[in-house]
Coordinates of C-alpha atoms in Angstrom, one line a residue:
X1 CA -89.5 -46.8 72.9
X2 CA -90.7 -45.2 69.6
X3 CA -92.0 -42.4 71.4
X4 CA -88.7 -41.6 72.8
X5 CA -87.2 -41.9 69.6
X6 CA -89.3 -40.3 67.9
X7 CA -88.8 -37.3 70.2
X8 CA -85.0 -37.5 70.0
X9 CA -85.0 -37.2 66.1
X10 CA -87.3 -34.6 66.1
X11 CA -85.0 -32.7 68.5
X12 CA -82.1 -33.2 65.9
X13 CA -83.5 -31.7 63.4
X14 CA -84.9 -28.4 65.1
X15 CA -80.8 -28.5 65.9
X16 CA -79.9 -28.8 62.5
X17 CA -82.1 -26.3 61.6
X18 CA -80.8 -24.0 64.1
X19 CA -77.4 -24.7 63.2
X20 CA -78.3 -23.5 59.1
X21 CA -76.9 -20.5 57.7
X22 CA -78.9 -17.1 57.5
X23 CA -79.5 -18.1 53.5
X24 CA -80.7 -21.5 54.0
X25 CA -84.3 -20.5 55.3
X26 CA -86.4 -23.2 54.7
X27 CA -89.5 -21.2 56.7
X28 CA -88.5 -18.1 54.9
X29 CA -92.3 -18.0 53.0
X30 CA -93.6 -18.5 56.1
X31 CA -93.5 -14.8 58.4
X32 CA -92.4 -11.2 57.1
X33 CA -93.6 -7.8 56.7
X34 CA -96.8 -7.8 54.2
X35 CA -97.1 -4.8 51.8
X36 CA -99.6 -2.0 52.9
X37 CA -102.8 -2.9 52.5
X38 CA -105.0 -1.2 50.0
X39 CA -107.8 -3.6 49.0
X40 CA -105.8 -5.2 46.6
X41 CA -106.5 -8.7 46.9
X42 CA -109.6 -10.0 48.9
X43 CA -108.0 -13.4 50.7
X44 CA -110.7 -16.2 50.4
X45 CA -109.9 -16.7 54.7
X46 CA -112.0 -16.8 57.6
X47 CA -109.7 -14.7 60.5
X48 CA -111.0 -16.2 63.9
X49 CA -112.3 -14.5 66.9
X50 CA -109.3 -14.9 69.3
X51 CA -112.5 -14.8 72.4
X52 CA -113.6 -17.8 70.4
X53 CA -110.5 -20.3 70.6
X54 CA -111.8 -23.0 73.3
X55 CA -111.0 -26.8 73.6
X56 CA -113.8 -27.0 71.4
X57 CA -111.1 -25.8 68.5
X58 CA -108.8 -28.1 69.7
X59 CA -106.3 -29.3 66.5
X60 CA -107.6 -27.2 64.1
X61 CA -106.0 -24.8 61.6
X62 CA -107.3 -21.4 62.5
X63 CA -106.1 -17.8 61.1
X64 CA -106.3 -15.1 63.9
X65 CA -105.3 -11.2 63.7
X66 CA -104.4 -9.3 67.0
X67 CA -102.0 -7.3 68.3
X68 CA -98.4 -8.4 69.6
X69 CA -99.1 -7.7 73.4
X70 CA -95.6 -9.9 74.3
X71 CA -92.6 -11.6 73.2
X72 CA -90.5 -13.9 74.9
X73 CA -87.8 -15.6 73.7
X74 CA -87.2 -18.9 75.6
X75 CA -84.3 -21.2 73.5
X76 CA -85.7 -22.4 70.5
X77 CA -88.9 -21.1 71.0
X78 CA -90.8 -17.9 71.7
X79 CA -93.8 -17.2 73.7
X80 CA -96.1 -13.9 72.3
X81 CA -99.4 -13.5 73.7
X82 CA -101.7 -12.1 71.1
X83 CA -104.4 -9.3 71.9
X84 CA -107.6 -8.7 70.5
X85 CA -110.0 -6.1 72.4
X86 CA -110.3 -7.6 75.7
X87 CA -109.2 -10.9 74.9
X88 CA -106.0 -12.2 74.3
X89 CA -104.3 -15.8 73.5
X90 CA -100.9 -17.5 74.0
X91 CA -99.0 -18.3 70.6
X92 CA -96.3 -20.4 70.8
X93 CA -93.7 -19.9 67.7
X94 CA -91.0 -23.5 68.0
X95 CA -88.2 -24.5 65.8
X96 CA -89.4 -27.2 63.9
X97 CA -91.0 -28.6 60.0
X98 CA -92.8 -24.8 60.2
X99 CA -90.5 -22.7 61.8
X100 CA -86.8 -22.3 61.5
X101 CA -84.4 -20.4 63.6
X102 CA -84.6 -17.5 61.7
X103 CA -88.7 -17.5 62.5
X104 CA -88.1 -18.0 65.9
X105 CA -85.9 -14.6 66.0
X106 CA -88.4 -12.6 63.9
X107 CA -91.3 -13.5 66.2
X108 CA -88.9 -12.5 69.4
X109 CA -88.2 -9.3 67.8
X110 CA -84.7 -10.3 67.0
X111 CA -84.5 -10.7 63.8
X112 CA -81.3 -10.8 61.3
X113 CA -80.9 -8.9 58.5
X114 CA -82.8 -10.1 55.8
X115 CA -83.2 -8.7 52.1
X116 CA -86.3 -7.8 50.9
X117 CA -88.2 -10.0 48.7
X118 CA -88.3 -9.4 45.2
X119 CA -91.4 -7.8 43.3
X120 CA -91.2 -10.3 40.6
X121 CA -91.0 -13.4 43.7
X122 CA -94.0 -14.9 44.1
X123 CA -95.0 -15.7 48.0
X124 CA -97.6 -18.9 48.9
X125 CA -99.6 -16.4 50.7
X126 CA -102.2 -15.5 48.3
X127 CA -99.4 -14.0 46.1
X128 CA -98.8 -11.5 48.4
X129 CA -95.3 -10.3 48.3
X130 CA -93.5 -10.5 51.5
X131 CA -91.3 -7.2 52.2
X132 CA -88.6 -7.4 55.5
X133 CA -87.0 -4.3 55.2
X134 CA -83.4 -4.6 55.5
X135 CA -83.0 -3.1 58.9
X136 CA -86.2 -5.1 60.6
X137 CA -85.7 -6.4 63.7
X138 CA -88.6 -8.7 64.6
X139 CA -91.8 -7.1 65.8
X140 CA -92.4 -4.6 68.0
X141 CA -95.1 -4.7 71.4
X142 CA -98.4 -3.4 69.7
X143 CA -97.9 -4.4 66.2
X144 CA -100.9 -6.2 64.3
X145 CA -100.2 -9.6 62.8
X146 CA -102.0 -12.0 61.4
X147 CA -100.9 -16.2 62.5
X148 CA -101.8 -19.2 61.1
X149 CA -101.7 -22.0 63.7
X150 CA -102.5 -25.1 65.3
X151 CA -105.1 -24.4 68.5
X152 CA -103.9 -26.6 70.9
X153 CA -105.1 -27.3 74.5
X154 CA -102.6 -26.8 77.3
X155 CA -102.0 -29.8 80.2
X156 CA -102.1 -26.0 82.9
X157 CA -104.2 -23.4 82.6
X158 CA -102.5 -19.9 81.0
X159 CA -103.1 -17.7 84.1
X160 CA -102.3 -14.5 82.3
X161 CA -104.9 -15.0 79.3
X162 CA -107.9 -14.8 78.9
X163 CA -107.9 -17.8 76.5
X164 CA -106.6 -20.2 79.6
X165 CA -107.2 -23.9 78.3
X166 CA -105.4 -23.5 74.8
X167 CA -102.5 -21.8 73.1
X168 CA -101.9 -21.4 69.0
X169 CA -98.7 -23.0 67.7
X170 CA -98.0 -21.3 64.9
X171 CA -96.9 -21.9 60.9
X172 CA -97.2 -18.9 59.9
X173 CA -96.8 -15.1 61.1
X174 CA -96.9 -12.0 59.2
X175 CA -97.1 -8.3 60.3
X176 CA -100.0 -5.9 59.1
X177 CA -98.9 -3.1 60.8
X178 CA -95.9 -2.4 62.1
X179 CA -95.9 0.0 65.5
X180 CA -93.1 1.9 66.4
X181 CA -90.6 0.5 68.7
X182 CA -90.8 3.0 71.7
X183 CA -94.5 3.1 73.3
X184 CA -95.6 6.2 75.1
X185 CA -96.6 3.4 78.1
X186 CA -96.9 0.0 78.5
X187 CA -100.2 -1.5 78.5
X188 CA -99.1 -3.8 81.3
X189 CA -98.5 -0.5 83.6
X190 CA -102.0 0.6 83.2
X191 CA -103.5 -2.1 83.7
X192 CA -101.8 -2.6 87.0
X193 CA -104.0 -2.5 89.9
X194 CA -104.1 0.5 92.4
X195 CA -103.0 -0.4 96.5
X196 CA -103.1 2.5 98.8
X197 CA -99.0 3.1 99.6
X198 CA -97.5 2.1 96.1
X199 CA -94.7 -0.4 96.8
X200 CA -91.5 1.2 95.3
X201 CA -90.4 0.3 92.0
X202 CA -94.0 -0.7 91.1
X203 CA -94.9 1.2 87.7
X204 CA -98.1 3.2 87.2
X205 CA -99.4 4.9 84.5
X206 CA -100.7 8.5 85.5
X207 CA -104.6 10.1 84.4
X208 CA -102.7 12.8 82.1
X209 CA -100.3 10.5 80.8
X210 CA -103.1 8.2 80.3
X211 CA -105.7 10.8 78.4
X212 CA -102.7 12.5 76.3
X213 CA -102.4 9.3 75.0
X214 CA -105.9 8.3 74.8
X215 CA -105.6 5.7 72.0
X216 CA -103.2 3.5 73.6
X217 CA -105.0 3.3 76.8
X218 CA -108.0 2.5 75.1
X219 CA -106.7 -0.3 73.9
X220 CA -106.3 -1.9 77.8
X221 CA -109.0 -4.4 78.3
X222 CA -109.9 -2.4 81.4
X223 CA -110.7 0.5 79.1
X224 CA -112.3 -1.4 76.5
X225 CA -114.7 -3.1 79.1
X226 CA -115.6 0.4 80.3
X227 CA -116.7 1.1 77.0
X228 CA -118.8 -1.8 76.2
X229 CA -120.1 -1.4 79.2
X230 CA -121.3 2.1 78.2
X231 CA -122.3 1.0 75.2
X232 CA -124.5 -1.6 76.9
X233 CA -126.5 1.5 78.9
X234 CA -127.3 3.3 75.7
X235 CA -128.4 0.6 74.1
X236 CA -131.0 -0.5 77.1
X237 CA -131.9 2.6 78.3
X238 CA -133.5 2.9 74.5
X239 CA -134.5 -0.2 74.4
X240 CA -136.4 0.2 78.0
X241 CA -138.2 3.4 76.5
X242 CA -139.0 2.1 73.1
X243 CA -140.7 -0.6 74.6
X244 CA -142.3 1.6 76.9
X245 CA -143.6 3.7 73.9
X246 CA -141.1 6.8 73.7
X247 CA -140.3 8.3 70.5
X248 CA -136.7 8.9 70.0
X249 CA -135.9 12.6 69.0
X250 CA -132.7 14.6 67.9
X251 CA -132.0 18.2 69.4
X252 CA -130.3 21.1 68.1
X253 CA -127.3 21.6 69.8
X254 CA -126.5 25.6 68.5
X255 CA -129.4 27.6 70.4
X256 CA -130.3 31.3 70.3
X257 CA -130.4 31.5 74.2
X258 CA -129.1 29.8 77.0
X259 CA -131.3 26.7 77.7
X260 CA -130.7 26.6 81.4
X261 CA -131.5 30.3 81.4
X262 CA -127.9 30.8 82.9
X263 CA -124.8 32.0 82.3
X264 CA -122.4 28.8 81.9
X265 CA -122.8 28.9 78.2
X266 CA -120.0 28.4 75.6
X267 CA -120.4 31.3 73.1
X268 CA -120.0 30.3 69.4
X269 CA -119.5 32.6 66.5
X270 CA -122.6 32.5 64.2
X271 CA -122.3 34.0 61.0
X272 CA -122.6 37.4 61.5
X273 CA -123.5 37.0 65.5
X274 CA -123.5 34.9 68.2
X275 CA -124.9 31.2 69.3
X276 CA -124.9 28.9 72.4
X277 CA -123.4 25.6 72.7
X278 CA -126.8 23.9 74.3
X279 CA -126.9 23.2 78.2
X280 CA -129.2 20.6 77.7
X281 CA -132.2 19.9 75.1
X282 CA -134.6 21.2 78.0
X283 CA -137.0 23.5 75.4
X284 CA -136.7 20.9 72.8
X285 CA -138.0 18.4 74.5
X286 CA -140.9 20.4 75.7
X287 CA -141.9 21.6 73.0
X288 CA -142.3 17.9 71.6
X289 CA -144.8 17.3 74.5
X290 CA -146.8 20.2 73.8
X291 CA -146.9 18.9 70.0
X292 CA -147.9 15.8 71.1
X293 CA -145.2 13.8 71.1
X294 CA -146.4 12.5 74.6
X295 CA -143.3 10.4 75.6
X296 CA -139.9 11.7 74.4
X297 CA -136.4 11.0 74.8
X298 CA -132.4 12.1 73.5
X299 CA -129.4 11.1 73.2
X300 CA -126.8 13.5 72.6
X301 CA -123.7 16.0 73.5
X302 CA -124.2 18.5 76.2
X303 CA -122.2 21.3 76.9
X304 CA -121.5 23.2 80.3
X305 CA -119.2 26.1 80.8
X306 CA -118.5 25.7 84.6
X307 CA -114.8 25.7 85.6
X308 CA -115.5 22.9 87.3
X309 CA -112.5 20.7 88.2
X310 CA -113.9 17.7 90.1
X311 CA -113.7 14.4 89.9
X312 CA -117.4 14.1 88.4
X313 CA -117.5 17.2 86.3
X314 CA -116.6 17.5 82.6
X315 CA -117.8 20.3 80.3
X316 CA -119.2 18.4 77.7
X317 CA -120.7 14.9 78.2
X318 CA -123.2 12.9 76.8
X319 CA -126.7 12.9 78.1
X320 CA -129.6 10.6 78.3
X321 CA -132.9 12.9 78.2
X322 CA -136.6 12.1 79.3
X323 CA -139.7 14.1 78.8
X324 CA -143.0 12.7 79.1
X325 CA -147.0 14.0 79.6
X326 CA -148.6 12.4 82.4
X327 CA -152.6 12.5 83.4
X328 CA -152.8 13.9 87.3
X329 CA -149.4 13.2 89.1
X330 CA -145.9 14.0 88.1
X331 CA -145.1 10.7 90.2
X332 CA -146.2 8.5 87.2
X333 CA -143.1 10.1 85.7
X334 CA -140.6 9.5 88.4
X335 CA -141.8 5.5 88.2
X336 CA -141.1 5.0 84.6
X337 CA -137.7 6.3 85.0
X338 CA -136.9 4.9 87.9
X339 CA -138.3 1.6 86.6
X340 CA -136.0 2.1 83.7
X341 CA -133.0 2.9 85.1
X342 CA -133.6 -0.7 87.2
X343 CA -133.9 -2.5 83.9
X344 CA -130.4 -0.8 82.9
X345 CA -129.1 -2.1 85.7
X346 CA -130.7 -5.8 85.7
X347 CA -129.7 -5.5 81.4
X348 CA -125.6 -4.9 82.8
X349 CA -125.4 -7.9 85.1
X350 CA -127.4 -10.1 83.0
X351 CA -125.3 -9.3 79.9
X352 CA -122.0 -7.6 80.9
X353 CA -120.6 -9.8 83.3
X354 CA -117.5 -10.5 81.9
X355 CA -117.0 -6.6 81.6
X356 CA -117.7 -6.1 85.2
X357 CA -115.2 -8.6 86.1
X358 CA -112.5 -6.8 84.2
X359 CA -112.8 -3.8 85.0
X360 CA -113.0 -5.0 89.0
X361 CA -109.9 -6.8 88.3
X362 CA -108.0 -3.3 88.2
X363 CA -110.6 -1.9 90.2
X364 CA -111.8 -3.8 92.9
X365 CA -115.8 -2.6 93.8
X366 CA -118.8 -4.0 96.1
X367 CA -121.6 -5.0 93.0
X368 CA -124.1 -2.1 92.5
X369 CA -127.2 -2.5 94.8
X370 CA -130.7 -1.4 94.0
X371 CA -134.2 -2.4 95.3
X372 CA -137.0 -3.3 93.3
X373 CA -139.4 -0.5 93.4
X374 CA -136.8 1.7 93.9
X375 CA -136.7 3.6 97.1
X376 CA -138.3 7.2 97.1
X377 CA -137.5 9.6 100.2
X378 CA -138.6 13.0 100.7
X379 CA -136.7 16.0 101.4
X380 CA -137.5 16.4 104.9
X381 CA -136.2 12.7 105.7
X382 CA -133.0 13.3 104.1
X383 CA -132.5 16.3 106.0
X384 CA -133.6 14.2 109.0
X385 CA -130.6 11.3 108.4
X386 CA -128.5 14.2 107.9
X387 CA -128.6 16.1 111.0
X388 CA -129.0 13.1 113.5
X389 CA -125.6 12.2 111.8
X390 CA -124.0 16.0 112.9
X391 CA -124.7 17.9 109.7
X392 CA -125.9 21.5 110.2
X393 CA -128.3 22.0 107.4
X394 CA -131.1 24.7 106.9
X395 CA -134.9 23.6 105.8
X396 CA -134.3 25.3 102.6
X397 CA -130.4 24.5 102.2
X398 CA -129.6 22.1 98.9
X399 CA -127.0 18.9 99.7
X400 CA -123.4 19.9 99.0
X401 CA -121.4 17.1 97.6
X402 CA -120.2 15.7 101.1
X403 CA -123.7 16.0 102.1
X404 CA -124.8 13.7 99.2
X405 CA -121.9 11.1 99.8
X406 CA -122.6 11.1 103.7
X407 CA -126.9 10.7 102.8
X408 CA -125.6 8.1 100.1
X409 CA -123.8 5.9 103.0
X410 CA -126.4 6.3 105.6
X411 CA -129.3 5.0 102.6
X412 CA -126.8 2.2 102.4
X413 CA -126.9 0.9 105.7
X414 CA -130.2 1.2 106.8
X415 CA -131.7 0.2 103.2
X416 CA -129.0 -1.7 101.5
X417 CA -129.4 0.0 98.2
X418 CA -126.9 2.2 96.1
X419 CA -129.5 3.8 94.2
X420 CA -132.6 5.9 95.6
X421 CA -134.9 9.0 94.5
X422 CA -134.6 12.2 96.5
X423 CA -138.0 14.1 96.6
X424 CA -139.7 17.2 96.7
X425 CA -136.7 19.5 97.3
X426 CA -137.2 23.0 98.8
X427 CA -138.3 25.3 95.5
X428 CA -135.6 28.2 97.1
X429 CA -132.4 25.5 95.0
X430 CA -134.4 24.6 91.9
X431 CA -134.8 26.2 88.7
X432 CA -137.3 29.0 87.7
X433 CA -139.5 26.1 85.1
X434 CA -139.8 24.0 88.9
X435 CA -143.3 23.6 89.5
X436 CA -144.3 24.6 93.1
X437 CA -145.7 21.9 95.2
X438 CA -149.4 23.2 95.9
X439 CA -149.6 22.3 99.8
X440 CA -146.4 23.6 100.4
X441 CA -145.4 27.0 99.4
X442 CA -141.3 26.1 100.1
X443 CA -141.5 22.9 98.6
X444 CA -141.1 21.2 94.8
X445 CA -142.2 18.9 92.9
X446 CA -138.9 17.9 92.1
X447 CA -136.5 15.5 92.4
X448 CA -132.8 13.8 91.7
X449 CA -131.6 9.9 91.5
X450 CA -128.6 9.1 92.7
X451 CA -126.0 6.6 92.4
X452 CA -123.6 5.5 95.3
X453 CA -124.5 8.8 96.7
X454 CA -123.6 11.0 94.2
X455 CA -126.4 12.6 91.4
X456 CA -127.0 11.3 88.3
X457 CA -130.5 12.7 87.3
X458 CA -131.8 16.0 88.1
X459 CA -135.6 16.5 87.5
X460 CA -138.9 17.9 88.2
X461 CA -142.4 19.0 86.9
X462 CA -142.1 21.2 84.5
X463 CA -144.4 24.7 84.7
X464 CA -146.3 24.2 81.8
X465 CA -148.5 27.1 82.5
X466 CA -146.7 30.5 80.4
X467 CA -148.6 33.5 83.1
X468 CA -146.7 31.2 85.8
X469 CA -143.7 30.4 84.6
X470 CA -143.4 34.2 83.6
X471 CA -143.5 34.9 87.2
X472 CA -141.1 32.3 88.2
X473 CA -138.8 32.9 86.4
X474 CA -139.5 36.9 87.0
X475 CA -138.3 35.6 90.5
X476 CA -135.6 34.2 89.2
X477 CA -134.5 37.6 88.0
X478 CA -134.4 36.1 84.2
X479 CA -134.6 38.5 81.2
X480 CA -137.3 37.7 79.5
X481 CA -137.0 38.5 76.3
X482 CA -133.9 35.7 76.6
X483 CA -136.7 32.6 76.9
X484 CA -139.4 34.2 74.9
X485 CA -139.5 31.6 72.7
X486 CA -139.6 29.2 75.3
X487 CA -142.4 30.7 77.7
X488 CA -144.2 31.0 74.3
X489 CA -143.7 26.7 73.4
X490 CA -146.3 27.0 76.1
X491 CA -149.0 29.6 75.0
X492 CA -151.5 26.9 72.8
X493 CA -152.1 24.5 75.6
X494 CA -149.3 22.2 76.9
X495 CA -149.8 19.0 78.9
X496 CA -148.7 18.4 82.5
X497 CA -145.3 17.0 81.5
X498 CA -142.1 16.3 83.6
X499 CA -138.5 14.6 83.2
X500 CA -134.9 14.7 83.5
X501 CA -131.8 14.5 82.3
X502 CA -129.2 11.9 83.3
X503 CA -125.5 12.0 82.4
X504 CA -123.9 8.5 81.1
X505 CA -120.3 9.2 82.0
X506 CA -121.7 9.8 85.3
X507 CA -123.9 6.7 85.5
X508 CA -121.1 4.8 84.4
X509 CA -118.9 5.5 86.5
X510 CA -120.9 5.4 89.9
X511 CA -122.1 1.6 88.4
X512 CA -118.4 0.7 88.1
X513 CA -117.3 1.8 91.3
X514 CA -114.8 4.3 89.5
X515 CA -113.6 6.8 91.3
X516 CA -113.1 9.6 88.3
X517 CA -115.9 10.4 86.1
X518 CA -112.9 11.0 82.8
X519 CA -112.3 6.8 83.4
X520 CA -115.5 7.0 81.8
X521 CA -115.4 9.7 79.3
X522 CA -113.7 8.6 75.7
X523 CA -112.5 11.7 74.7
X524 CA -112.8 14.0 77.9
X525 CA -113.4 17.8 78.1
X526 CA -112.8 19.5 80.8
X527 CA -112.1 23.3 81.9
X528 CA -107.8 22.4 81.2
X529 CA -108.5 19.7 78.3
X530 CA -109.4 20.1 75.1
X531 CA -107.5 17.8 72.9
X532 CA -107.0 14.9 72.0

């Protein structure tokens, strides 16, 4: 059968070619090391997505640049599967017209000996100079390459690719960066899924080891999902308000006095005195109300000094601030972001699906819940829930953490939702700008949103009047001359305004189903981590 044949003689001369001396490299033009590079060529070549090779690329010539996730040699082959972001792609590197022996090796990170190329040669590849360094040994996990190759589709799917219905075989295979041979972990490891009793032998990567090496495990696609995801609530939670008419503002973050009006305030050296690293952008945003701003919202850095060291508390995060006027009830304020925070959420599973699933993968989660208006309960039926479940609470008491994830679980069952608004909170646990409820001496017109039982947005009516918020805060014990410039914001006729703030490693997190809020922070800071 000519097929048969046909097969035969092209297995004898992948032999021969195995069988040729070191010298006689007929593929030699075809993978090496490529000089550093510094913009000095600009390669008429399209580099291909590797998220877009499908069977609709089936048989053509593509050029793709990732990172060496794996090598394996198998015969006169080797197998590397090729990473980009979340995404990655079998390559297939074969003896054959394309690749020789020698190839093979480089691409399997066992390479010969092999002399660098002259300056004065002159390669196919754009007249680049290829440049094997004497002592290279093929290429190391985590290295970027660049491969020309055939996209072909696959008879079985690839189960450990993304990429599952076709593989590249490759012609050509040349290293843009090198990484060092010994990695600080393996990507593999971290991306291993947590069980509860870790079977022996099985390698995990742990959070420190993890975070002091920040930049390789941002490279897992678990970590890179995270991040995208992220991304995603940033870029819909402005979208949500622009639409709704807010005006985007920018805060300062160095402030005279402490914006909470406490004492958890980083210090900073100001010329020739001192500064506060901002607790939130609280007087900032308040003054743009009474300046007529009407609907306002940040995005930014901010800073707590609490040595806090929980799993949801970091001391500088990044926070997603609302301020808006309203015309008779601070409850037309609670609706619009409630109503945004459920188009957030609808925004993620209509457009991060494929991040959710990753990230599930490695950390399996029950999708996020909410209803649609989004459930409101008062203080007094919270407190209610609580006690017929066996928690001793006080009318006046706030929730303690277990108290929120216990409240959070009961919502759960007998509403079906993960996310909900707490109201009107007792005024004894809420800051001295809190504007009393008017029936109710004891009471607030206050409230927080939370997330799978834990807090992401604390809020409330703001006093907007300056001969009552003097008093409250007066109650508070607060030295005056400390907010002066803030009860004055208020002295030429402020609207009835209210808001929040919300924190986005926080939000997150609790969407994810993570169970550590620095999963979710790029760069955490935290009372024992400052660096990297």
């Amino acid at each position: 059968m000519p097929g048969v044949a046909a097969r035969k003689n092209q297995e004898r001369k992948r032999e021969n070619a195995m069988e040729q001396p070191a010298a006689d490299d007929y593929a030699k033009e075809r993978y090496g090391v490529l000089p550093l590079i510094q913009s000095q060529d600009k390669p008429d070549r399209v580099l291909v997505r590797v998220k877009d090779l499908t069977g609709e690329k089936a048989d053509e010539v593509v050029w793709v640049r990732g990172r060496v996730h794996t090598s394996r040699a198998k015969g006169k082959q080797c197998f590397l599967v090729l990473r980009q972001q979340q995404f990655n792609v079998q390559a297939l590197v074969a003896v054959g017209d394309h690749a020789s022996k020698q190839m093979v090796k480089f691409a399997a990170k066992e390479s010969p000996q092999q002399k660098p190329i002259s300056q004065d040669d002159q390669s196919p590849w754009n007249e680049l100079i290829l440049l094997p360094s004497p002592c290279f040994h093929g290429i190391n996990k985590e290295s970027i390459v660049d491969i020309e190759g055939v996209v072909r589709k696959v008879p079985h799917k690839i189960g450990g690719c993304t990429q599952q219905d076709v593989e590249l075989h490759v012609q050509r295979i040349y290293v843009i960066s090198l990484a060092e041979p010994r990695l600080p972990l393996q990507l593999d490891d971290a991306i291993r899924p947590e069980v509860d009793g870790e079977e022996e032998g099985r390698a995990t990567v742990n959070q420190d080891t993890r975070l002091d090496n920040r930049v390789i495990d941002l490279r897992t696609c678990t970590s890179q999902a995270v991040f995208r995801l992220q991304s995603g609530i940033c870029q819909l939670f402005r979208e949500t308000l622009i639409q709704k008419g807010f005006v985007e503002i920018q805060t300062p973050k160095i402030i005279s006095a402490a914006s909470e009006g406490g004492a958890n305030v980083f210090t900073v050296s100001y010329f020739k005195s001192n500064a506060y690293l901002a607790q939130s952008p609280q007087l900032y945003k308040q003054m743009c109300i009474c300046a007529d701003f009407d609907k306002v919202f940040c995005i930014g850095p901010v800073f707590r000094a609490e040595d806090s060291n929980t799993h949801r508390h970091l001391t500088e995060f990044v926070g997603l601030d609302i301020e808006m006027a309203f015309n008779y009830h601070y409850h037309e304020v609670v609706d619009e972001i409630a109503d945004t925070m459920v188009q957030i959420f609808k925004g993620l599973q209509e457009r991060f699906q494929t991040e959710i699933q990753t990230v599930s993968k490695q950390f399996p989660c029950e999708p996020f819940k909410f209803l649609e208006p989004t459930l409101r309960l008062e203080f007094p039926e919270a407190l209610a829930m609580l006690r017929e479940a066996g928690v001793e609470m006080g009318d006046e008491d706030d929730l303690s953490t277990p108290s929120e994830k216990l409240l959070g679980r009961l919502v759960k069952e007998k509403y079906d939702t993960d996310f909900y608004i707490l109201d009107k909170y007792p005024l004894a646990v809420r800051p001295f700008y809190t504007m009393p409820d008017p029936k109710n001496p004891k009471t607030s017109n206050s409230y927080d949103m939370f997330m799978r039982g834990e807090e992401i947005l604390s809020g409330a009516q703001r006093v907007h009047d300056p001969q009552l918020l003097t008093e409250r805060a007066m109650h508070h014990g607060i030295d005056l001359e400390k907010i002066k410039a803030y009860i004055d914001s208020f002295r030429f006729g402020a609207p009835p305004h209210a808001g929040g703030g919300i924190g986005l490693e926080r939000v997150t997190m609790l969407y994810l189903g993570l169970s550590n809020v620095r999963q979710t922070s790029m760069f955490p800071r935290d009372p024992k981590r400052l660096t990297p």
